[in-house]
């Protein structure tokens, strides 16, 4: 873990970058993709996340919709993080992200750029935004596992 | 001219702000502050006259029942209608649902058309969608201008013989245009249809005259016009109320019933008021109307429009601000900051003590018209000042995406 990821200035730049140029920002017509539509009760964020799973491996993941900086950037970073990973790996990334949001522990190796959100947990009203994409992936993994 | 400085002394929330708590409230379309007179009317019920109405044979119940009916009289004067045409509900949403259940579901048939607009609040359009589903009627939408305004020409073009019900907001809660209700009503009646008006945003801000406009139904909430939460009104022309079904049955709405299931309901408005109402809120509504009448509805409308015009003139100079409704005639200012999501803008403004609303304002289908799903809405009331508008403009002058992000991640 490089030191530069500890700098709040860098955190802000990572989020700006992913908000203004979100990665994997499109949806797929492929019917074999899992799909999760997430609309938070605050009636504002409205994201759809899609994921293709091949033999336990996440071969593609993408998202689109309307979201604030925090929900868009966190979902964008997440798609980067889990693409090409196994379901087990993705689950440990998600759990470790939740532990960070709960202000419990910070696993920089697993979370990479997602460490930019290490203090979001201090703003209770933004936690929903910062976890919306993670909830979507979690939901789709569960769906895959119960179907097997 | 209003003496806003004096008016602010009547509102405890304003008094606290003026004592220096640093807050500016610009979410008056969501709900308004209450003056002391309303708060006193509510607490007086609990401290001095806390008994039920229309029931007891003792003096105090008789007295409170009388005060309750005095509110009906006050509302009738305020709207220019008869007392028996005023139904107390729990709010605008309840009024609109009562109308959709009691009239639309009862009288619409397959093939009939409900004419409405894409700027409607969910509380107006969703009950109508349900009525359409149950009756086989369809809903058609009057095309709006690019700024979201409903014009007479567009209305004439959309009107036809199959339309049996026109249902629109007098003032849109997102864009603040005042729709030409009197003309719309005249055309509606020429086609033999009836008109139901969502007055949630208009009754608090402009003078209402249901007789002059000749409208058939009107729904609104007390809490958006200085009154308590938990009470609203459905006005309906008496002949229509007489045919309409009650949404709730129970204590207070029936004249007699027997074990064979023969029920005889009371006449309107009591037919629609089963159960113990929010008595203290109804008493508070009277105090709210008396306050509005004292200030004067024409003065309120003029001043709020002046504040809005002032805000627009200031905001127009800011290159980063996109205004959606510069020409709307009421106190609603709908905008975005270039490159910043509406909710992030609202959170930034909150950090500066400014309370505004971000979202789609419960009018989800308006997206198609103004081509943006989320906006920030600042809405003024007559107790707001130019200095407060300046606070908003100053905050927007210096807002950056970096600051918005920092607020969430530091
Ligand atoms: C135009 C309009 N109609 C209906 C409503 C619903 O009012 P209430 O929430 O008081 O029932 C509102 C309130 O936001 C509104 O702005």
XYZ file of C-alpha atoms and ligand atoms in Angstrom:
574
model
C 0.000 0.000 0.000
C 1.543 3.215 -1.111
C 1.514 6.210 1.191
C -0.184 8.410 -1.346
C -3.476 6.662 -0.613
C -3.438 8.140 2.894
C -3.718 11.718 1.671
C -7.232 13.273 1.919
C -6.431 15.382 -1.137
C -5.872 12.148 -3.073
C -9.116 10.699 -1.728
C -11.001 13.658 -3.105
C -9.245 13.365 -6.468
C -10.062 9.663 -6.747
C -13.739 10.391 -6.079
C -13.815 13.333 -8.495
C -12.257 11.196 -11.173
C -14.679 8.310 -10.742
C -17.662 10.691 -10.555
C -16.705 12.596 -13.682
C -15.453 9.547 -15.599
C -17.230 6.549 -14.121
C -15.766 3.175 -15.181
C -17.910 0.417 -16.660
C -20.688 2.955 -17.019
C -23.179 1.281 -19.351
C -25.647 -1.588 -19.231
C -25.712 -4.850 -21.160
C -28.488 -6.381 -23.276
C -27.092 -9.854 -22.583
C -29.841 -11.820 -20.828
C -27.328 -14.013 -18.986
C -26.235 -11.057 -16.841
C -27.534 -10.695 -13.315
C -29.246 -7.392 -12.726
C -29.998 -5.368 -9.609
C -32.011 -2.162 -9.620
C -31.290 -0.076 -6.552
C -33.446 2.924 -5.691
C -32.783 4.259 -2.233
C -35.726 5.291 -0.088
C -34.521 8.856 -0.094
C -36.054 8.819 -3.609
C -32.926 10.184 -5.232
C -30.226 7.623 -6.161
C -31.482 5.219 -8.784
C -28.805 2.834 -10.081
C -28.880 -0.391 -12.020
C -25.888 -2.707 -11.649
C -25.296 -5.738 -13.904
C -22.855 -8.601 -13.534
C -21.896 -11.664 -15.581
C -20.697 -14.701 -13.683
C -18.835 -17.510 -15.487
C -18.033 -20.580 -13.396
C -17.696 -18.630 -10.172
C -15.743 -15.813 -11.814
C -17.033 -12.266 -12.325
C -16.245 -11.820 -16.004
C -18.026 -8.487 -16.429
C -19.738 -5.855 -14.299
C -21.292 -2.569 -15.303
C -23.757 0.049 -14.037
C -25.833 3.064 -15.033
C -28.429 5.407 -13.597
C -28.788 8.562 -11.589
C -26.638 9.030 -8.511
C -24.827 11.557 -6.350
C -21.032 11.852 -6.332
C -20.663 9.369 -3.515
C -22.903 6.647 -4.951
C -21.586 7.023 -8.496
C -17.910 7.096 -7.514
C -18.159 4.243 -5.009
C -19.988 2.023 -7.482
C -17.478 2.854 -10.220
C -14.553 1.944 -7.962
C -16.301 -1.247 -6.942
C -16.774 -2.404 -10.535
C -13.031 -1.922 -11.112
C -12.224 -3.847 -7.948
C -14.282 -6.972 -8.540
C -14.021 -7.439 -12.282
C -12.151 -10.694 -12.926
C -12.410 -11.799 -9.291
C -14.045 -14.959 -7.928
C -17.271 -14.661 -5.964
C -15.362 -15.458 -2.769
C -12.850 -12.705 -3.466
C -15.625 -10.248 -4.240
C -17.366 -11.140 -0.989
C -14.284 -10.467 1.074
C -13.796 -7.116 -0.678
C -17.405 -6.183 0.096
C -17.114 -7.278 3.743
C -13.919 -5.422 4.197
C -15.533 -2.303 2.665
C -18.404 -2.552 5.149
C -15.891 -2.880 8.001
C -14.251 0.323 6.792
C -17.601 2.136 6.532
C -18.371 0.995 10.092
C -15.078 2.708 11.017
C -13.759 -0.640 12.325
C -10.762 -1.632 10.218
C -9.083 -0.630 6.997
C -7.712 -3.289 4.667
C -5.863 -1.185 2.138
C -4.636 -4.128 0.082
C -8.135 -5.344 -0.604
C -9.834 -1.989 -0.924
C -7.324 -0.064 -3.045
C -8.947 3.154 -4.315
C -12.051 2.469 -2.212
C -10.050 3.679 0.809
C -11.074 7.132 -0.397
C -14.342 6.465 1.467
C -12.700 5.626 4.805
C -14.395 8.507 6.627
C -17.821 8.395 5.000
C -19.077 6.419 7.994
C -18.817 9.616 10.029
C -21.624 11.125 7.913
C -24.546 8.846 8.705
C -26.679 10.304 5.925
C -24.128 9.356 3.250
C -23.663 5.702 4.216
C -26.554 4.652 1.993
C -24.954 6.420 -0.965
C -21.545 4.908 -0.294
C -22.872 1.345 -0.116
C -25.599 1.267 -2.774
C -23.424 -0.485 -5.408
C -22.039 -2.929 -2.842
C -25.564 -3.897 -1.811
C -26.383 -4.534 -5.468
C -23.401 -6.859 -5.958
C -24.110 -8.634 -2.682
C -27.691 -9.223 -3.803
C -26.602 -10.668 -7.160
C -24.006 -12.954 -5.583
C -26.677 -14.307 -3.250
C -28.970 -14.838 -6.210
C -26.247 -16.799 -8.050
C -25.457 -18.907 -4.990
C -29.053 -19.858 -4.269
C -29.598 -20.824 -7.916
C -26.647 -23.229 -8.019
C -45.923 46.453 1.554
C -45.306 43.749 4.153
C -43.413 44.472 7.317
C -41.362 41.294 7.231
C -39.332 42.274 10.281
C -42.496 42.416 12.385
C -43.945 39.292 10.782
C -40.838 37.292 11.725
C -41.483 38.054 15.392
C -44.688 36.018 15.152
C -42.837 32.821 14.184
C -40.740 31.104 16.867
C -38.576 29.437 14.213
C -37.789 32.850 12.694
C -37.173 34.339 16.131
C -34.496 31.701 16.757
C -32.900 32.416 13.395
C -32.874 36.146 14.037
C -31.326 35.510 17.439
C -28.405 34.092 15.489
C -28.725 30.338 14.993
C -27.423 30.820 11.468
C -30.171 28.916 9.680
C -32.105 29.945 6.594
C -35.255 28.035 5.728
C -36.026 27.842 2.012
C -38.124 24.687 1.889
C -41.520 26.293 2.327
C -43.112 24.254 -0.453
C -42.530 21.183 1.732
C -44.059 22.743 4.834
C -44.122 26.135 6.519
C -43.269 27.477 9.944
C -46.149 28.128 12.362
C -46.947 31.437 14.057
C -47.509 31.582 17.839
C -51.258 31.976 17.292
C -51.456 28.557 15.630
C -49.279 26.891 18.262
C -51.437 28.444 20.989
C -54.655 27.212 19.356
C -53.244 23.685 19.282
C -51.974 23.688 22.853
C -55.120 25.381 24.169
C -57.076 22.354 22.997
C -54.830 20.047 25.019
C -54.592 22.199 28.111
C -58.086 23.659 28.361
C -60.552 21.719 26.255
C -59.234 18.213 25.727
C -62.519 16.385 25.022
C -64.109 14.826 21.959
C -66.443 16.600 19.545
C -69.958 15.864 18.274
C -70.470 13.352 21.083
C -70.805 14.587 24.621
C -73.778 16.121 26.346
C -71.583 18.311 28.485
C -70.731 21.974 27.974
C -67.091 21.520 27.106
C -67.761 19.025 24.302
C -70.424 21.333 22.993
C -68.001 24.245 23.068
C -65.192 22.390 21.254
C -67.646 21.049 18.656
C -68.698 24.608 18.050
C -65.090 25.787 17.638
C -64.450 22.904 15.291
C -67.397 23.991 13.137
C -66.187 27.591 13.334
C -63.081 26.439 11.482
C -65.296 25.058 8.733
C -66.954 28.450 8.502
C -63.560 30.163 8.338
C -62.346 27.807 5.590
C -65.564 28.408 3.638
C -65.046 32.163 3.814
C -61.380 31.768 2.814
C -62.264 29.661 -0.253
C -65.562 31.432 -0.993
C -67.784 28.368 -0.752
C -70.507 27.002 1.518
C -69.673 25.456 4.881
C -71.234 22.145 3.919
C -68.820 21.947 0.969
C -65.762 21.774 3.260
C -64.584 18.273 4.240
C -61.780 17.918 6.768
C -59.249 15.233 5.846
C -55.780 14.402 7.124
C -54.090 16.407 4.339
C -53.917 17.028 0.601
C -52.947 13.421 -0.107
C -56.000 12.184 1.789
C -58.230 14.697 -0.023
C -56.954 13.622 -3.442
C -57.366 9.947 -2.536
C -60.874 10.557 -1.208
C -61.816 12.228 -4.461
C -60.248 9.480 -6.587
C -61.999 6.768 -4.574
C -65.322 8.444 -3.981
C -65.851 10.140 -7.320
C -63.424 8.862 -9.986
C -63.706 5.175 -9.126
C -67.476 5.465 -8.846
C -68.322 7.450 -11.954
C -65.630 6.773 -14.577
C -66.246 4.010 -17.115
C -64.245 2.100 -19.687
C -63.325 4.411 -22.541
C -63.491 7.578 -20.423
C -60.424 9.791 -20.317
C -58.774 11.572 -17.392
C -56.779 14.578 -18.573
C -53.825 15.524 -16.404
C -50.233 16.783 -16.717
C -46.736 15.386 -16.377
C -45.924 17.850 -13.621
C -48.373 16.356 -11.129
C -47.392 15.363 -7.619
C -47.551 11.623 -6.882
C -50.392 12.274 -4.428
C -52.543 13.512 -7.290
C -51.574 11.219 -10.145
C -51.180 7.856 -8.366
C -54.763 7.684 -7.017
C -55.956 8.555 -10.536
C -53.805 5.800 -12.048
C -55.493 3.385 -9.655
C -58.937 4.710 -10.579
C -58.048 4.278 -14.263
C -56.896 0.703 -13.661
C -60.098 -0.184 -11.821
C -62.545 1.493 -14.188
C -60.872 0.961 -17.571
C -60.530 4.708 -18.082
C -57.241 6.022 -19.492
C -55.083 8.990 -18.526
C -53.867 11.460 -21.125
C -51.286 14.159 -20.469
C -51.501 17.771 -21.600
C -48.182 18.649 -23.294
C -46.247 21.282 -21.326
C -43.953 24.007 -22.652
C -40.189 23.482 -22.446
C -40.119 25.307 -19.134
C -42.936 23.059 -17.897
C -45.833 25.483 -18.138
C -49.378 24.459 -19.004
C -50.950 26.837 -21.531
C -54.565 27.342 -22.564
C -53.668 26.514 -26.175
C -52.116 23.174 -25.198
C -55.115 22.437 -23.006
C -57.586 23.188 -25.798
C -55.604 20.919 -28.096
C -55.661 18.061 -25.589
C -59.354 18.363 -24.666
C -61.968 16.164 -26.389
C -65.393 14.595 -25.866
C -64.176 11.476 -24.066
C -62.548 13.518 -21.286
C -64.719 13.193 -18.172
C -62.264 14.452 -15.582
C -59.514 17.077 -15.657
C -57.134 16.911 -12.720
C -54.228 19.302 -12.340
C -52.280 21.276 -9.794
C -53.098 24.951 -9.699
C -49.409 25.532 -8.957
C -46.816 22.856 -9.720
C -44.671 21.990 -6.709
C -41.593 21.576 -8.904
C -41.784 24.561 -11.211
C -44.136 26.994 -9.538
C -46.197 28.058 -12.543
C -49.682 29.363 -11.772
C -51.992 27.615 -14.187
C -54.996 29.548 -15.592
C -57.577 27.640 -13.579
C -60.586 29.809 -14.364
C -60.130 29.434 -18.134
C -59.327 25.731 -17.857
C -62.479 25.213 -15.833
C -64.637 27.028 -18.367
C -63.337 24.834 -21.196
C -63.672 21.696 -19.056
C -67.326 22.473 -18.396
C -68.011 23.199 -22.074
C -67.108 19.557 -22.691
C -69.351 18.405 -19.843
C -66.392 17.221 -17.760
C -65.510 18.114 -14.180
C -62.255 19.540 -12.811
C -60.393 18.550 -9.649
C -57.679 20.980 -8.605
C -54.657 20.115 -6.463
C -54.317 23.298 -4.474
C -51.547 22.134 -2.113
C -49.163 24.786 -3.457
C -51.677 27.455 -4.442
C -54.052 27.885 -1.489
C -51.141 28.943 0.793
C -49.739 31.487 -1.662
C -52.452 33.102 -3.803
C -56.042 34.159 -3.249
C -58.527 31.325 -3.783
C -62.076 31.828 -5.043
C -63.723 28.530 -5.918
C -67.012 30.232 -6.781
C -65.481 32.678 -9.213
C -63.328 29.962 -10.803
C -66.298 27.551 -10.762
C -64.009 24.557 -9.983
C -65.634 21.310 -8.853
C -63.086 19.982 -6.333
C -60.064 21.431 -4.505
C -57.551 19.643 -2.261
C -54.986 21.167 0.099
C -53.057 20.737 3.369
C -52.992 22.994 6.420
C -49.297 22.419 7.151
C -48.179 24.197 3.980
C -50.135 27.321 4.974
C -48.887 27.948 8.543
C -51.261 25.374 10.014
C -50.655 22.112 11.867
C -49.800 18.798 10.255
C -52.505 16.143 10.145
C -55.314 18.178 8.641
C -56.319 19.152 5.136
C -59.424 20.003 3.192
C -61.362 18.627 0.280
C -63.739 21.197 -1.150
C -66.408 19.843 -3.501
C -69.534 21.369 -5.014
C -72.379 20.147 -2.839
C -74.312 18.374 -5.591
C -71.182 16.373 -6.477
C -70.371 15.585 -2.847
C -73.906 14.338 -2.436
C -73.346 11.668 -5.127
C -69.811 10.829 -4.041
C -68.953 7.756 -1.943
C -67.297 7.981 1.457
C -63.831 6.447 1.704
C -64.250 5.530 5.358
C -67.306 4.385 7.235
C -67.680 4.499 10.977
C -68.374 6.637 13.982
C -69.810 10.003 13.161
C -70.566 9.472 9.481
C -73.786 7.458 9.752
C -77.223 8.640 10.813
C -78.470 5.139 11.662
C -77.833 1.492 10.866
C -79.377 -1.839 11.835
C -78.350 -5.475 12.138
C -79.651 -6.218 8.628
C -76.862 -4.007 7.249
C -79.053 -1.076 6.279
C -76.850 1.948 6.658
C -77.998 5.467 6.302
C -75.177 7.956 6.021
C -75.276 11.551 7.116
C -75.222 14.332 4.548
C -71.981 15.922 3.344
C -69.604 16.923 4.770
C -70.187 14.636 7.788
C -70.667 11.611 5.550
C -66.934 11.841 4.761
C -65.655 12.402 8.288
C -65.851 9.049 10.069
C -63.802 8.692 13.229
C -62.284 11.181 15.632
C -60.397 13.786 13.605
C -57.239 15.723 14.484
C -59.299 18.189 16.524
C -56.384 20.326 17.684
C -55.100 20.570 14.102
C -58.475 21.732 12.809
C -58.552 24.418 15.514
C -55.015 25.374 14.509
C -56.067 25.666 10.872
C -58.521 28.379 11.813
C -55.758 30.369 13.503
C -53.570 29.876 10.406
C -56.242 31.245 8.073
C -56.868 34.213 10.351
C -53.144 34.947 10.229
C -52.994 34.706 6.426
C -56.055 36.943 6.114
C -54.499 39.496 8.435
C -51.385 39.694 6.263
C -53.480 39.553 3.077
C -53.265 36.947 0.323
C -52.673 39.517 -2.411
C -49.827 41.045 -0.407
C -48.367 37.584 0.215
C -48.471 36.704 -3.472
C -46.901 39.996 -4.509
C -44.111 39.823 -1.938
C -43.224 36.185 -2.599
C -43.069 36.881 -6.308
C -40.862 39.880 -5.653
C -38.470 37.689 -3.622
C -38.419 35.092 -6.383
C -37.748 37.738 -9.050
C -34.942 39.115 -6.908
C -33.438 35.641 -6.513
C -33.638 34.994 -10.249
C -31.994 38.345 -11.042
C -29.083 37.442 -8.738
C -28.769 33.812 -9.783
C -28.863 34.658 -13.481
C -25.437 36.236 -13.131
C -23.891 33.042 -11.773
C -22.423 31.063 -14.672
C -22.499 27.775 -12.734
C -26.231 27.871 -11.964
C -28.857 26.417 -14.315
C -32.341 27.860 -13.642
C -35.288 25.797 -14.819
C -38.197 28.114 -14.137
C -37.093 31.750 -14.283
C -40.511 32.826 -15.572
C -42.747 31.060 -13.058
C -44.839 33.509 -11.066
C -44.549 32.135 -7.523
C -41.866 31.665 -4.900
C -40.398 28.390 -6.171
C -36.860 28.487 -7.599
C -35.739 25.273 -9.279
C -32.100 24.920 -10.281
C -28.942 22.870 -10.492
C -25.276 23.692 -10.259
C -23.344 22.702 -13.374
C -21.515 19.412 -12.820
C -22.808 18.861 -9.269
C -25.560 16.401 -8.437
C -28.636 18.002 -6.833
C -28.291 16.113 -3.562
C -24.636 17.112 -3.229
C -25.610 20.741 -3.766
C -28.285 20.485 -1.065
C -25.819 18.928 1.381
C -23.341 21.701 0.659
C -26.029 24.337 1.226
C -26.941 22.594 4.470
C -23.352 23.016 5.624
C -23.906 26.758 5.154
C -27.121 26.664 7.202
C -29.420 26.762 4.164
C -32.340 24.336 4.090
C -33.493 23.398 0.583
C -34.844 20.278 -1.035
C -33.128 18.082 -3.644
C -34.810 15.365 -5.632
C -37.503 14.829 -8.189
C -40.046 16.348 -5.797
C -42.438 13.414 -6.124
C -43.181 14.380 -9.742
C -41.292 11.539 -11.335
C -42.685 11.831 -14.838
C -41.659 15.438 -15.236
C -38.193 14.158 -16.252
C -39.389 13.937 -19.841
C -40.246 17.622 -19.932
C -37.338 19.400 -18.277
C -34.800 16.735 -19.288
C -33.249 16.378 -15.892
C -34.289 13.989 -13.193
C -32.996 15.699 -10.099
C -33.183 19.353 -9.194
C -32.652 21.571 -6.186
C -35.702 23.525 -5.078
C -35.606 26.658 -2.953
C -39.075 27.904 -2.049
C -39.766 31.150 -0.245
C -42.517 32.260 2.067
C -43.568 35.765 3.023
C -41.461 35.595 6.198
C -38.271 35.169 4.147
C -36.072 38.200 3.486
C -33.853 39.447 0.676
C -30.879 38.936 3.000
C -31.770 35.248 3.164
C -31.903 35.061 -0.621
C -28.460 36.718 -0.646
C -27.166 33.946 1.614
C -28.297 31.405 -0.967
C -26.754 33.333 -3.843
C -23.446 33.783 -1.990
C -23.241 30.089 -1.177
C -23.901 29.166 -4.802
C -21.341 31.663 -6.023
C -18.527 29.800 -4.293
C -19.691 26.169 -4.419
C -17.264 23.632 -5.927
C -17.455 19.899 -6.486
C -14.332 19.502 -4.332
C -16.062 21.126 -1.352
C -19.122 18.940 -1.815
C -17.009 15.793 -1.795
C -14.973 16.920 1.194
C -18.151 17.325 3.227
C -18.849 13.634 2.793
C -15.397 12.112 3.124
C -13.542 14.137 5.742
C -48.706 19.806 -5.478
C -48.807 18.939 -4.261
N -49.833 18.084 -4.144
C -49.980 17.296 -3.068
C -49.076 17.303 -2.033
C -49.271 16.376 -0.879
O -49.470 17.072 0.297
P -49.434 16.321 1.711
O -48.100 15.656 1.795
O -49.595 17.405 2.711
O -50.557 15.339 1.725
C -47.991 18.182 -2.106
C -46.994 18.199 -1.014
O -45.810 18.041 -1.189
C -47.860 19.007 -3.239
O -46.823 19.845 -3.356
